[in-house]
């Protein structure tokens, strides 16, 4: 049986700073999917789960429980990290003049770069079913069905990234990319916890959250695919023999 993966994203773009984007995947063996999802539901205490909201409300115990479920039930977790959000040449040297369209384009670019790198990694782990949350609204899904389209326009860029890899023979044709409409899927909660913990370690130098899963997790640089590490020397470092890229 081949493992499945559940994906979530996180990004931050503070004023005047380059920002960062990460996409996390929790990899679960097929036979362990049902127990893992049941454990995630139990960890959420019967409520919809979102790490950032829980943190701001002071419910850190629920976050810790979700991370412990990931550590116990996931075969492995992976994080694809893009710093800065967009590595392409800026349209202007004056950040204050950037349009909202440029900001959104940067996030979309970072998402696609991160998704492609993560799919490459998941392919090496023999993952077959890759699930990620749809960004389309219920209305967009209804419009897609009315127009006899399988995927809403909002999710098409993900599909294009996936198809590029297939055309390049970079991933197996057995890999499936599936958009989940259900925002309360426990598999997505696990990926959310992974993304949040990695983000806290990188953005605010609080590695204690990611430390709960560090023995079963890998961070890779989205552009190069090189492995990165969070350790006592600081929030983010590559191995000593690697060429710095951040």
Short mmCIF file of C-alpha atoms in Angstrom, two decimals:
data_model
loop_
_atom_site.label_atom_id
_atom_site.label_comp_id
_atom_site.label_asym_id
_atom_site.label_seq_id
_atom_site.Cartn_x
_atom_site.Cartn_y
_atom_site.Cartn_z
CA UNK A 1 0.00 0.00 0.00
CA UNK A 2 1.25 3.46 -0.88
CA UNK A 3 1.15 6.39 1.57
CA UNK A 4 -1.05 9.46 1.22
CA UNK A 5 -0.16 13.08 1.95
CA UNK A 6 -2.20 16.02 3.24
CA UNK A 7 -1.00 19.54 2.43
CA UNK A 8 -1.48 22.98 3.96
CA UNK A 9 0.20 26.37 3.45
CA UNK A 10 1.38 29.34 5.49
CA UNK A 11 2.91 32.66 4.52
CA UNK A 12 3.82 35.99 6.03
CA UNK A 13 4.71 39.25 4.33
CA UNK A 14 5.52 42.02 6.84
CA UNK A 15 5.73 45.58 5.58
CA UNK A 16 9.14 46.39 4.12
CA UNK A 17 10.44 42.83 4.46
CA UNK A 18 10.69 40.05 1.86
CA UNK A 19 8.33 37.65 3.57
CA UNK A 20 8.28 33.87 3.28
CA UNK A 21 6.00 31.08 2.17
CA UNK A 22 5.89 27.46 3.23
CA UNK A 23 3.85 24.45 2.29
CA UNK A 24 3.70 21.44 4.59
CA UNK A 25 2.78 17.83 3.93
CA UNK A 26 2.04 15.12 6.45
CA UNK A 27 2.70 11.67 4.99
CA UNK A 28 0.65 8.76 6.33
CA UNK A 29 0.79 5.10 5.36
CA UNK A 30 -2.48 3.97 3.82
CA UNK A 31 -3.27 1.52 6.62
CA UNK A 32 -2.71 4.27 9.20
CA UNK A 33 -4.85 6.98 7.58
CA UNK A 34 -8.09 6.13 9.39
CA UNK A 35 -6.49 5.89 12.88
CA UNK A 36 -4.54 9.11 12.24
CA UNK A 37 -7.64 11.04 11.21
CA UNK A 38 -9.54 9.72 14.23
CA UNK A 39 -6.70 10.78 16.53
CA UNK A 40 -6.60 14.24 14.91
CA UNK A 41 -10.35 14.64 15.45
CA UNK A 42 -9.92 13.69 19.10
CA UNK A 43 -7.05 16.16 19.50
CA UNK A 44 -9.26 18.95 18.11
CA UNK A 45 -11.77 18.34 20.93
CA UNK A 46 -14.67 18.18 18.49
CA UNK A 47 -14.09 21.72 17.21
CA UNK A 48 -12.79 23.06 13.87
CA UNK A 49 -9.01 23.32 14.08
CA UNK A 50 -6.79 26.23 13.08
CA UNK A 51 -3.42 26.63 14.80
CA UNK A 52 -3.15 30.42 14.55
CA UNK A 53 -6.60 31.02 16.02
CA UNK A 54 -5.97 28.53 18.83
CA UNK A 55 -2.63 30.15 19.64
CA UNK A 56 -4.14 33.63 19.92
CA UNK A 57 -6.88 32.25 22.16
CA UNK A 58 -4.28 30.61 24.40
CA UNK A 59 -5.28 27.02 23.58
CA UNK A 60 -1.71 25.83 23.02
CA UNK A 61 -2.45 22.42 24.52
CA UNK A 62 -4.65 21.56 21.55
CA UNK A 63 -1.86 22.53 19.16
CA UNK A 64 0.60 20.38 21.09
CA UNK A 65 -1.79 17.44 20.98
CA UNK A 66 -2.21 17.83 17.21
CA UNK A 67 1.56 17.93 16.71
CA UNK A 68 1.90 14.81 18.88
CA UNK A 69 -0.65 13.04 16.67
CA UNK A 70 1.45 13.96 13.64
CA UNK A 71 4.59 12.67 15.32
CA UNK A 72 2.90 9.42 16.35
CA UNK A 73 0.83 8.58 13.29
CA UNK A 74 2.63 10.15 10.34
CA UNK A 75 5.39 8.23 8.67
CA UNK A 76 7.07 11.56 7.87
CA UNK A 77 6.36 15.26 7.41
CA UNK A 78 7.88 17.64 4.88
CA UNK A 79 7.98 21.43 4.57
CA UNK A 80 8.80 23.24 1.33
CA UNK A 81 10.04 26.75 2.15
CA UNK A 82 10.35 29.76 -0.15
CA UNK A 83 12.31 32.82 1.12
CA UNK A 84 11.70 35.47 -0.11
CA UNK A 85 8.20 35.00 -1.47
CA UNK A 86 9.28 35.80 -5.04
CA UNK A 87 12.81 35.26 -6.34
CA UNK A 88 12.09 36.91 -9.69
CA UNK A 89 13.38 40.46 -10.39
CA UNK A 90 11.18 43.10 -8.79
CA UNK A 91 9.13 45.31 -11.06
CA UNK A 92 10.35 48.37 -9.12
CA UNK A 93 13.03 49.13 -6.56
CA UNK A 94 10.53 51.09 -4.46
CA UNK A 95 8.59 48.60 -2.36
CA UNK A 96 6.11 51.29 -1.34
CA UNK A 97 4.82 51.53 -4.91
CA UNK A 98 4.08 47.84 -5.29
CA UNK A 99 0.50 47.13 -6.21
CA UNK A 100 -1.72 44.65 -4.43
CA UNK A 101 -1.68 42.68 -7.67
CA UNK A 102 2.08 42.29 -7.39
CA UNK A 103 1.78 41.12 -3.79
CA UNK A 104 -0.80 38.51 -4.73
CA UNK A 105 1.32 37.45 -7.70
CA UNK A 106 4.30 36.94 -5.37
CA UNK A 107 2.26 34.67 -3.11
CA UNK A 108 0.95 32.68 -6.04
CA UNK A 109 4.45 32.30 -7.48
CA UNK A 110 5.76 31.09 -4.11
CA UNK A 111 2.86 28.64 -3.82
CA UNK A 112 3.54 27.06 -7.19
CA UNK A 113 7.31 26.82 -6.64
CA UNK A 114 6.73 25.26 -3.22
CA UNK A 115 4.06 22.89 -4.50
CA UNK A 116 6.25 21.65 -7.34
CA UNK A 117 9.18 21.00 -5.01
CA UNK A 118 6.94 19.28 -2.48
CA UNK A 119 5.40 17.05 -5.15
CA UNK A 120 8.89 16.07 -6.27
CA UNK A 121 9.74 15.12 -2.70
CA UNK A 122 6.48 13.23 -2.16
CA UNK A 123 7.15 11.30 -5.34
CA UNK A 124 10.45 10.06 -3.88
CA UNK A 125 8.48 8.86 -0.85
CA UNK A 126 6.19 6.84 -3.16
CA UNK A 127 3.15 8.91 -2.19
CA UNK A 128 0.24 8.34 -4.54
CA UNK A 129 -2.68 10.45 -3.27
CA UNK A 130 -1.90 14.08 -2.43
CA UNK A 131 -4.73 16.04 -0.82
CA UNK A 132 -4.77 19.81 -0.43
CA UNK A 133 -7.47 22.25 0.52
CA UNK A 134 -9.30 23.93 -2.31
CA UNK A 135 -9.07 27.72 -2.32
CA UNK A 136 -12.33 28.02 -4.24
CA UNK A 137 -15.58 29.08 -2.59
CA UNK A 138 -18.76 27.02 -2.71
CA UNK A 139 -20.04 29.44 -5.34
CA UNK A 140 -16.97 28.84 -7.51
CA UNK A 141 -17.44 25.08 -7.24
CA UNK A 142 -21.06 25.47 -8.28
CA UNK A 143 -20.02 27.62 -11.24
CA UNK A 144 -17.47 24.99 -12.26
CA UNK A 145 -20.10 22.25 -12.15
CA UNK A 146 -22.50 24.39 -14.17
CA UNK A 147 -19.79 24.93 -16.78
CA UNK A 148 -18.96 21.20 -16.72
CA UNK A 149 -15.45 21.84 -15.41
CA UNK A 150 -13.78 19.48 -12.95
CA UNK A 151 -11.80 22.20 -11.16
CA UNK A 152 -12.72 25.82 -10.32
CA UNK A 153 -10.54 28.54 -11.83
CA UNK A 154 -8.99 29.33 -8.43
CA UNK A 155 -7.42 25.87 -8.21
CA UNK A 156 -6.25 25.59 -11.80
CA UNK A 157 -2.76 26.96 -11.13
CA UNK A 158 -2.16 24.01 -8.78
CA UNK A 159 -3.25 21.61 -11.50
CA UNK A 160 -0.98 23.32 -14.04
CA UNK A 161 2.00 22.92 -11.70
CA UNK A 162 1.12 19.24 -11.25
CA UNK A 163 0.79 18.68 -14.99
CA UNK A 164 4.12 20.39 -15.69
CA UNK A 165 5.83 17.84 -13.49
CA UNK A 166 4.03 14.99 -15.25
CA UNK A 167 5.10 16.32 -18.65
CA UNK A 168 8.69 16.63 -17.43
CA UNK A 169 8.54 13.06 -16.08
CA UNK A 170 9.54 14.56 -12.73
CA UNK A 171 6.82 12.63 -10.89
CA UNK A 172 5.03 9.36 -11.53
CA UNK A 173 1.74 9.37 -13.40
CA UNK A 174 0.42 7.37 -10.45
CA UNK A 175 0.58 10.49 -8.26
CA UNK A 176 -2.87 12.08 -7.91
CA UNK A 177 -3.52 15.67 -6.84
CA UNK A 178 -6.90 15.99 -5.13
CA UNK A 179 -8.46 19.27 -3.96
CA UNK A 180 -10.57 18.86 -0.82
CA UNK A 181 -13.61 21.12 -0.47
CA UNK A 182 -14.13 20.20 3.19
CA UNK A 183 -12.23 22.76 5.29
CA UNK A 184 -12.76 20.63 8.39
CA UNK A 185 -10.90 17.56 7.15
CA UNK A 186 -8.67 16.21 9.98
CA UNK A 187 -5.85 15.44 7.54
CA UNK A 188 -5.65 19.14 6.73
CA UNK A 189 -5.55 19.92 10.46
CA UNK A 190 -2.41 17.83 10.83
CA UNK A 191 -0.77 19.65 7.92
CA UNK A 192 -1.89 22.99 9.40
CA UNK A 193 -0.15 22.18 12.67
CA UNK A 194 3.06 21.26 10.83
CA UNK A 195 2.99 24.47 8.79
CA UNK A 196 2.27 26.60 11.84
CA UNK A 197 5.04 25.06 13.94
CA UNK A 198 7.61 25.50 11.18
CA UNK A 199 6.47 29.08 10.67
CA UNK A 200 6.86 29.92 14.36
CA UNK A 201 10.38 28.49 14.34
CA UNK A 202 11.43 30.43 11.25
CA UNK A 203 9.56 33.69 11.77
CA UNK A 204 9.77 34.22 15.54
CA UNK A 205 12.62 31.88 16.52
CA UNK A 206 10.34 29.65 18.61
CA UNK A 207 11.52 26.15 17.64
CA UNK A 208 9.91 24.42 20.62
CA UNK A 209 6.79 23.68 18.58
CA UNK A 210 8.62 22.20 15.63
CA UNK A 211 10.85 20.28 18.07
CA UNK A 212 7.86 18.03 18.83
CA UNK A 213 8.05 16.63 15.28
CA UNK A 214 11.64 17.33 14.26
CA UNK A 215 12.65 13.64 14.40
CA UNK A 216 10.11 12.83 11.69
CA UNK A 217 10.27 15.96 9.53
CA UNK A 218 12.29 17.46 6.69
CA UNK A 219 12.49 21.09 5.55
CA UNK A 220 13.52 21.71 1.95
CA UNK A 221 14.28 24.96 0.14
CA UNK A 222 11.60 25.35 -2.52
CA UNK A 223 13.82 26.72 -5.28
CA UNK A 224 16.76 24.34 -4.96
CA UNK A 225 15.38 21.33 -3.11
CA UNK A 226 18.23 21.49 -0.60
CA UNK A 227 17.55 20.36 2.95
CA UNK A 228 17.39 23.02 5.67
CA UNK A 229 17.60 22.65 9.44
CA UNK A 230 16.21 24.41 12.49
CA UNK A 231 18.60 24.15 15.41
CA UNK A 232 20.15 25.95 18.37
CA UNK A 233 22.30 28.20 16.16
CA UNK A 234 19.26 30.08 14.95
CA UNK A 235 15.88 29.68 13.30
CA UNK A 236 17.07 28.28 9.98
CA UNK A 237 20.34 26.76 8.77
CA UNK A 238 21.49 24.45 6.03
CA UNK A 239 23.87 21.57 6.74
CA UNK A 240 27.48 22.70 7.12
CA UNK A 241 28.47 21.35 3.70
CA UNK A 242 25.60 23.04 1.86
CA UNK A 243 25.75 26.23 -0.17
CA UNK A 244 23.80 28.99 1.62
CA UNK A 245 20.70 30.19 -0.22
CA UNK A 246 18.87 32.11 2.48
#
